[in-house]
Tab-separated table of C-alpha atoms in Angstrom:
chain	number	residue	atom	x	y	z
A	282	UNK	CA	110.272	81.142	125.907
A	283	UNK	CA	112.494	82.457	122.643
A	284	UNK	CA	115.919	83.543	123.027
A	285	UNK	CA	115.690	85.962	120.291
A	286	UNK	CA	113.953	88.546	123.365
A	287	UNK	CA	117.026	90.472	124.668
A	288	UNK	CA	115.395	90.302	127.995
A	289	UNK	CA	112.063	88.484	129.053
A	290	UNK	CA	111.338	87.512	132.590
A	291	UNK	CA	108.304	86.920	134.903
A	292	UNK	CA	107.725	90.290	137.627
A	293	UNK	CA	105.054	88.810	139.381
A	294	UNK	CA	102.508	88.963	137.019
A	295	UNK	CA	103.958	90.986	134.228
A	296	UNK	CA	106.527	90.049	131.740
A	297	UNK	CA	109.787	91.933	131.227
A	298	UNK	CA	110.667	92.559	127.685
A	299	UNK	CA	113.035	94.258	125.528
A	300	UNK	CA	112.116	94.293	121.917
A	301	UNK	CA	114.648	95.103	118.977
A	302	UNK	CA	112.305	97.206	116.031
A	303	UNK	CA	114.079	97.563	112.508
A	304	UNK	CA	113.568	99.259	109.790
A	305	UNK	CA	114.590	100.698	106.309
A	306	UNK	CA	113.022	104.252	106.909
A	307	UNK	CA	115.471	107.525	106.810
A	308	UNK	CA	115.325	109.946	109.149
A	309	UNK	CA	112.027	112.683	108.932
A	310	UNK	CA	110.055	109.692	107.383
A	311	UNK	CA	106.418	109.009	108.697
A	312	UNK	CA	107.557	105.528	109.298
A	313	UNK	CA	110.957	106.844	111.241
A	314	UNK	CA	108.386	108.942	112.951
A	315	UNK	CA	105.922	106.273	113.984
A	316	UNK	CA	108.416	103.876	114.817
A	317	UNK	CA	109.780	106.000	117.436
A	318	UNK	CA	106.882	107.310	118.669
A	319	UNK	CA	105.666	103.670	119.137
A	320	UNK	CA	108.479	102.518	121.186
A	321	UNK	CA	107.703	105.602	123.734
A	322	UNK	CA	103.904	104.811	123.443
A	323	UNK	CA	104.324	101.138	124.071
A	324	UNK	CA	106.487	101.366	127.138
A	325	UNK	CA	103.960	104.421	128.626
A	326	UNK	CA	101.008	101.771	128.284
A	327	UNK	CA	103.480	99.027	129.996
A	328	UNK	CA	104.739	100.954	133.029
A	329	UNK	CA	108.382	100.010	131.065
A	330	UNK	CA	107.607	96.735	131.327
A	331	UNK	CA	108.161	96.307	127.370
A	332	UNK	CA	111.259	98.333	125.942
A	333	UNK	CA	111.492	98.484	121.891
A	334	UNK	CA	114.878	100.234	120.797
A	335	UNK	CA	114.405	101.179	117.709
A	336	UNK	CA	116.876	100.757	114.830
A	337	UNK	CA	115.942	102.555	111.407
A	338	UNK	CA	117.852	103.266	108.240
A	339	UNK	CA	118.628	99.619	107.419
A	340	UNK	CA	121.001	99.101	110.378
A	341	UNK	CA	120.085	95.599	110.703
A	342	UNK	CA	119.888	95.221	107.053
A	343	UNK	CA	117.336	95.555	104.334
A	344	UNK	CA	113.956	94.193	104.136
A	345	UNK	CA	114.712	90.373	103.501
A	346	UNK	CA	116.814	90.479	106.561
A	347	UNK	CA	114.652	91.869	108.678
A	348	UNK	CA	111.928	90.215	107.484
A	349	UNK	CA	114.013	86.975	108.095
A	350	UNK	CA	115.245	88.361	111.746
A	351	UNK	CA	111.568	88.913	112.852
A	352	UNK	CA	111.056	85.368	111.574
A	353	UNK	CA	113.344	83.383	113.619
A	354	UNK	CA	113.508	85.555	116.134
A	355	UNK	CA	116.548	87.531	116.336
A	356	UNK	CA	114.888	91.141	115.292
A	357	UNK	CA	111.524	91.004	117.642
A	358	UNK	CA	109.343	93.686	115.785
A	359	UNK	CA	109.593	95.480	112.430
A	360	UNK	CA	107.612	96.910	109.478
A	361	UNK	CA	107.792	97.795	105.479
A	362	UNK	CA	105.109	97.120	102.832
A	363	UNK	CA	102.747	94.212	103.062
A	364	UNK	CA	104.690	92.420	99.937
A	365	UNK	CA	107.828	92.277	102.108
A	366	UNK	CA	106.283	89.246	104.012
A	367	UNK	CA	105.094	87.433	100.313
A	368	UNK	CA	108.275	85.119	100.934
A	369	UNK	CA	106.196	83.704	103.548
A	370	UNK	CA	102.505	83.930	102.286
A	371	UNK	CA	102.224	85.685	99.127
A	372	UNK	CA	99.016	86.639	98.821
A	373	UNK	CA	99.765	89.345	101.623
A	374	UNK	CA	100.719	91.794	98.993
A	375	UNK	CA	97.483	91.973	97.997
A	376	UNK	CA	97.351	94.947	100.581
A	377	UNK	CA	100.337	97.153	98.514
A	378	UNK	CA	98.499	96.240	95.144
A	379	UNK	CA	98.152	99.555	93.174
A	380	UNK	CA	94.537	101.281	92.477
A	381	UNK	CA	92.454	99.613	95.400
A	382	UNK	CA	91.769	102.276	97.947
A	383	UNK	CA	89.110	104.927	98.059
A	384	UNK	CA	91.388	106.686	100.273
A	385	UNK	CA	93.453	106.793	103.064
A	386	UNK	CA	90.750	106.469	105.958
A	387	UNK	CA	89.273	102.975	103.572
A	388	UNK	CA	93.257	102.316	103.404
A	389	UNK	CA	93.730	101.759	107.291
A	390	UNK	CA	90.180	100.209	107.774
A	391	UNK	CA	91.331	97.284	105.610
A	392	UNK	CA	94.154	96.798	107.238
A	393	UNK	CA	93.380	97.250	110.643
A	394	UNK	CA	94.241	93.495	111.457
A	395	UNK	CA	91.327	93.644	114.133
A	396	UNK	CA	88.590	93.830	111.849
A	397	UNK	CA	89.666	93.320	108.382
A	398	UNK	CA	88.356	89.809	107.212
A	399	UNK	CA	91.254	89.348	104.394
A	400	UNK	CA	93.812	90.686	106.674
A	401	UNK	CA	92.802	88.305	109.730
A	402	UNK	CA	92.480	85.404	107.263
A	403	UNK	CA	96.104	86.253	106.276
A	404	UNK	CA	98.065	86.666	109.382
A	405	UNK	CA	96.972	82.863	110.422
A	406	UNK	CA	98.733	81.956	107.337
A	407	UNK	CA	102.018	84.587	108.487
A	408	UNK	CA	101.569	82.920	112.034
A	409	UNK	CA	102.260	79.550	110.908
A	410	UNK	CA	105.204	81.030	109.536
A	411	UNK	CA	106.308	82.546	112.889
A	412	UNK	CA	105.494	86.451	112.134
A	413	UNK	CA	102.087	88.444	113.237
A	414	UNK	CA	100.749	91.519	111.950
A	415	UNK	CA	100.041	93.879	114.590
A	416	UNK	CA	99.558	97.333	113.442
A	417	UNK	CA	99.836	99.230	110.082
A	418	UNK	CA	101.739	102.767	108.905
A	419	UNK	CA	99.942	105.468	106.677
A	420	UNK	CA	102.558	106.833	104.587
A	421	UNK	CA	100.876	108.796	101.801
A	422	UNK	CA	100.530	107.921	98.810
A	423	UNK	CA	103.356	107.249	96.322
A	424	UNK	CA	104.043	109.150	93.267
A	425	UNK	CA	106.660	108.818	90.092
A	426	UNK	CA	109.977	110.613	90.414
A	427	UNK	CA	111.827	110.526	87.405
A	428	UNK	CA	114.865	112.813	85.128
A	429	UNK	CA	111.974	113.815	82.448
A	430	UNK	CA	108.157	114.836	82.434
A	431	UNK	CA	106.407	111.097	82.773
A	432	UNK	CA	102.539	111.866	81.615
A	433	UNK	CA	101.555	108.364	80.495
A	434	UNK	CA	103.210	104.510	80.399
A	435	UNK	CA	103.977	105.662	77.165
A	436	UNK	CA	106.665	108.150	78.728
A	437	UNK	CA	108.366	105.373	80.470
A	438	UNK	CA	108.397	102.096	77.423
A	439	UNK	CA	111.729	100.374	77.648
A	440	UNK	CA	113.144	102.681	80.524
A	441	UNK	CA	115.041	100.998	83.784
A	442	UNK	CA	112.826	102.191	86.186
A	443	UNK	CA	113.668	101.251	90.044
A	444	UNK	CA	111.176	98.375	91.652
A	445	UNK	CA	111.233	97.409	95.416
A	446	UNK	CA	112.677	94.080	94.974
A	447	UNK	CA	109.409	92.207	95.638
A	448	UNK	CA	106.950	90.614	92.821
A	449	UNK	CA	104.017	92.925	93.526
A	450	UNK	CA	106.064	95.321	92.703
A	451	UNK	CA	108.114	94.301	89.625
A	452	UNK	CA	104.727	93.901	88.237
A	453	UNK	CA	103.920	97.343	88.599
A	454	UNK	CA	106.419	98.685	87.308
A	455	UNK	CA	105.744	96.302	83.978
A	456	UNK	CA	102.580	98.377	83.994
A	457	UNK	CA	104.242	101.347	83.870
A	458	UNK	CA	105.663	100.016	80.820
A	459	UNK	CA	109.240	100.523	82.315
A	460	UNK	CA	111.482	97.768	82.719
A	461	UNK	CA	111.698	96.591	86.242
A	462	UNK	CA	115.180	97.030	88.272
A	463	UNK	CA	115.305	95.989	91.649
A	464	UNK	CA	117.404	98.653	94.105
A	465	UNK	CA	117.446	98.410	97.718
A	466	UNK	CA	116.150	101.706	99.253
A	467	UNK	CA	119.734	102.376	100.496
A	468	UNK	CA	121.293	101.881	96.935
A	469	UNK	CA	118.681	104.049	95.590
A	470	UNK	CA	120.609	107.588	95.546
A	471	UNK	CA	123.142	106.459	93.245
A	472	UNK	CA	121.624	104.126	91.310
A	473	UNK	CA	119.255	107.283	90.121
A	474	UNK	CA	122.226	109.501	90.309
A	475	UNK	CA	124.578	106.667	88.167
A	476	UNK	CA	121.481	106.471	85.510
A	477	UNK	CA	120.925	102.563	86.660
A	478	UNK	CA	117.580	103.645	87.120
A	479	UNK	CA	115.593	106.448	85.852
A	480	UNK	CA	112.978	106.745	88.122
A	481	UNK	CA	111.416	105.372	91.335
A	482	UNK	CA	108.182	105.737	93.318
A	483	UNK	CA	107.504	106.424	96.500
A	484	UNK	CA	105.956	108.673	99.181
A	485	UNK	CA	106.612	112.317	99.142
A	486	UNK	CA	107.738	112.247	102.392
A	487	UNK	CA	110.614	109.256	101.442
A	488	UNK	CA	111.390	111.907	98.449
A	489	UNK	CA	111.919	114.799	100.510
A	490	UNK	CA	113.481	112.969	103.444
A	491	UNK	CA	116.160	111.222	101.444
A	492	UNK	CA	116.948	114.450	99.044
A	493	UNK	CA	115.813	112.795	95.664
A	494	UNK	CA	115.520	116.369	94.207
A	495	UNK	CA	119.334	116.198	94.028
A	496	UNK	CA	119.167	113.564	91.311
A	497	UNK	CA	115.548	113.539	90.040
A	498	UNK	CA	113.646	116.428	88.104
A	499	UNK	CA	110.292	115.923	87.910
A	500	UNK	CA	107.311	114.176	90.170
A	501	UNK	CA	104.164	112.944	88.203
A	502	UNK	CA	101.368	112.631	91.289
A	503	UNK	CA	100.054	109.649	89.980
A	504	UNK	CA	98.973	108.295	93.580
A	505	UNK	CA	99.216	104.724	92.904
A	506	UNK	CA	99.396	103.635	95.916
A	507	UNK	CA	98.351	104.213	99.072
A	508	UNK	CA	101.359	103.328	101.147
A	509	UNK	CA	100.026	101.204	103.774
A	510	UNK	CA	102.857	99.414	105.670
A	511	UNK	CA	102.329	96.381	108.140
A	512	UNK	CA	103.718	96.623	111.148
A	513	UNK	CA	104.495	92.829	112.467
A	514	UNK	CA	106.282	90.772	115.414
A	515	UNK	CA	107.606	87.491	115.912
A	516	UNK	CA	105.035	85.097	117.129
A	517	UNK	CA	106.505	83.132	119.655
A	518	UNK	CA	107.859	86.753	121.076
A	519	UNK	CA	103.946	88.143	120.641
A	520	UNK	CA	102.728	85.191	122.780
A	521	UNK	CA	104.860	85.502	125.562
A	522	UNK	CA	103.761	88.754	126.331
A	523	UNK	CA	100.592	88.757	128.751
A	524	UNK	CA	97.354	89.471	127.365
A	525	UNK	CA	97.089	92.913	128.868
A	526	UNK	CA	100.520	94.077	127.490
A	527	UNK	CA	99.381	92.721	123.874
A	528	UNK	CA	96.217	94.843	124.206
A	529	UNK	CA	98.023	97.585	125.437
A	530	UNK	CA	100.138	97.626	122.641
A	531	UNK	CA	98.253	97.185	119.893
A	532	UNK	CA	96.292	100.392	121.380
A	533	UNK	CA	99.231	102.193	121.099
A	534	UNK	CA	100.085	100.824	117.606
A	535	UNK	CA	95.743	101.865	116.188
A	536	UNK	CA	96.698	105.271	117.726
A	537	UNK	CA	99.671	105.865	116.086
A	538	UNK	CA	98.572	104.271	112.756
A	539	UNK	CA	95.602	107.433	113.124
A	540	UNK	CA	98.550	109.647	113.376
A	541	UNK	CA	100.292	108.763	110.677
A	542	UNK	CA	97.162	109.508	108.182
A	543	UNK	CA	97.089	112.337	109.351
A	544	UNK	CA	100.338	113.350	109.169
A	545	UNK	CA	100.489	112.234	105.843
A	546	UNK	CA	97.333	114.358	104.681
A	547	UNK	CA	98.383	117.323	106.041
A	548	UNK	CA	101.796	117.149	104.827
A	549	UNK	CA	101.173	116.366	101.205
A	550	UNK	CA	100.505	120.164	100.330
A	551	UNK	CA	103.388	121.198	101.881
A	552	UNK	CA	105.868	118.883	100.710
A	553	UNK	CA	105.086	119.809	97.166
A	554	UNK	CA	105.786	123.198	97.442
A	555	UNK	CA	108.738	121.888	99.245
A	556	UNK	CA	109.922	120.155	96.150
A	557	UNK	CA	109.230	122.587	94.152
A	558	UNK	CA	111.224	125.085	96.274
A	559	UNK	CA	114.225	122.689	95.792
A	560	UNK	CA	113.648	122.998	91.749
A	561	UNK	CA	111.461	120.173	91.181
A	562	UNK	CA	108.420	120.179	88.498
A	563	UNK	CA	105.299	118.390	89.804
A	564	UNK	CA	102.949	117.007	87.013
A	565	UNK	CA	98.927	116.775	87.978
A	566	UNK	CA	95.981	115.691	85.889
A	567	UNK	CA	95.947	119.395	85.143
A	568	UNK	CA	98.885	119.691	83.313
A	569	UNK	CA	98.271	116.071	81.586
A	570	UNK	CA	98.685	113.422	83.703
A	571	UNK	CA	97.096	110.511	82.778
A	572	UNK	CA	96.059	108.603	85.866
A	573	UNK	CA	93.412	106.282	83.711
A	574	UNK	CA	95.790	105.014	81.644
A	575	UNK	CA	98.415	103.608	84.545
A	576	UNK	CA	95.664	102.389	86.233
A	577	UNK	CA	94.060	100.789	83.041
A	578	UNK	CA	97.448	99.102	82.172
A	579	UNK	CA	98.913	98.483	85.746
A	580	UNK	CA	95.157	96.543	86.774
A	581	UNK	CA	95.630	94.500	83.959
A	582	UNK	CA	99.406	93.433	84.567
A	583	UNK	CA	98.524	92.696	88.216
A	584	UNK	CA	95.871	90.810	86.913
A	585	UNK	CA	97.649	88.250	84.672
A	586	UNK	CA	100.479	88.587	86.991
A	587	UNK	CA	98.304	87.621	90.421
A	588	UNK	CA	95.097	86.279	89.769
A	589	UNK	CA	94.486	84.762	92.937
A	590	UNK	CA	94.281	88.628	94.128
A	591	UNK	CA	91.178	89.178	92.363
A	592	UNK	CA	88.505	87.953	94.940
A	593	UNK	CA	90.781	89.428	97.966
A	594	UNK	CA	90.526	92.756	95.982
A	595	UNK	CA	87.052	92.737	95.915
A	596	UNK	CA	86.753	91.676	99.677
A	597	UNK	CA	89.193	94.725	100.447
A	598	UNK	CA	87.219	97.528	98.254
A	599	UNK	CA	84.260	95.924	99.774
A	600	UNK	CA	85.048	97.418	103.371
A	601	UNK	CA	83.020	100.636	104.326
């Protein structure tokens, strides 16, 4: 048995386990959300029998170190995008690649890591590495924030524009025609506020949540991405669990993931008159937006960038 468990021990026929769960997410996030109303869920379907405390905000660190603490064991669970786990088998960010789902119900299907061919193909690959996905996160779908109206790539040529410090993601942000430049989420305020950056993307929600409309203007609702994240455990900690509490939690994990989408559909409306309220401008196809043209010149940057994504892109957008 790992020592990375803070407790695990045989009663009778159950296991007892407490489970550490990080992540980057601020507080009134979906993710924050999810992640706590996992942990409740998980030890309900247990009878207590598995504990997760839950530790958001980056308190353990940013994403490589918790992608690394899952990994050898000292952080048990944890989740952020797909691409976070690339260090270990990159073509998992195939699943954060920009453009490739209908929608946010086709979103979860392919990446519900019980029935999604590419995904179960995958997490072997992350299990030889020591980390499973278990479970995924709707978190709407990300738009542009920036300090000026951004219409087209044109609107952002030459510009330091904030990337997630992960490949997929650098290459995105090529496509946008902006110059990639890597800031942890937590740096992120001030970076934007200092001018490092000049825009970022992300969910409404992580807008909202983390008060971007004190130093960002304007939101173009380009939806390039539906922001899937993978929820995912340490292996060796996954297999000493007993096959019942594994089912039970992965129940709890599908239920919550349903949630989430949800959650994120309903709240979209509302958190764009929220942002408004706080004095931002949103920019939609109706005011000239052009959505055809970032996803004409970000699907051709992923493709020289990734090529190896191509057929799993086609396996994903084949799921019904």
């Amino acid at each position: 048995m790992t020592g990375a468990v803070v407790a695990l021990a045989m009663t009778g026929a159950a296991v007892s386990a407490e489970l550490r769960y990080a992540h980057v997410g601020a507080e009134g996030d979906i993710q924050t959300i999810y992640a706590a109303e996992a942990a409740k869920g998980i030890a309900a379907a247990t009878g207590d029998d598995v504990t997760v405390t839950v530790y958001p905000a980056s308190q353990l660190g940013g994403v490589a170190e918790m992608v690394d603490g899952v990994r050898m064991g000292s952080i048990q669970m944890g989740h952020h995008d797909f691409a976070s786990l690339a260090r270990l088998v990159p073509e998992v960010a195939v699943f954060n690649a920009p453009f490739i789902y209908r929608d946010g119900e086709h979103a979860l299907r392919a990446t519900d890591p019980a029935t999604s061919p590419a995904l179960q193909a995958i997490n072997e690959k992350l299990v030889a590495q020591g980390v499973r996905i278990i479970g995924r996160i709707y978190r709407g779908d990300r738009q542009i924030s920036s300090n000026f109206p951004v219409k087209s790539p044109a609107d952002l040529a030459g510009k330091p524009f904030r990337a997630v410090p992960l490949e997929l993601w650098v290459s995105m942000v090529k496509g946008f025609g902006a110059i990639p430049t890597p800031v942890e989420v937590a740096e992120l305020p001030t970076a934007l506020m200092t001018g490092v950056v000049v825009g970022q993307e992300n969910p409404l929600t992580m807008i909202a949540s983390n008060n971007l409309n004190e130093v960002q203007s304007h939101i173009a609702m380009t939806g390039h991405m539906r922001a899937v994240l993978a929820v995912f455990v340490n292996e060796e900690v996954w297999q000493d669990l007993t096959e019942e509490q594994r089912t039970a939690i992965t129940k709890v994990l599908d239920d919550e993931a349903k949630k989430s989408l949800q959650m994120a559909q309903e709240g979209e409306t509302k958190l764009v008159k929220e942002l408004e309220g706080r004095g931002m401008t949103v920019i939609t196809e109706a005011d000239g937006l052009d959505i055809a043209a970032f996803r004409e010149k970000v699907g051709a940057q992923i493709a020289r960038d990734f090529p190896n994504f191509t057929p799993l892109i086609e396996q994903i957008q084949a799921v019904k």
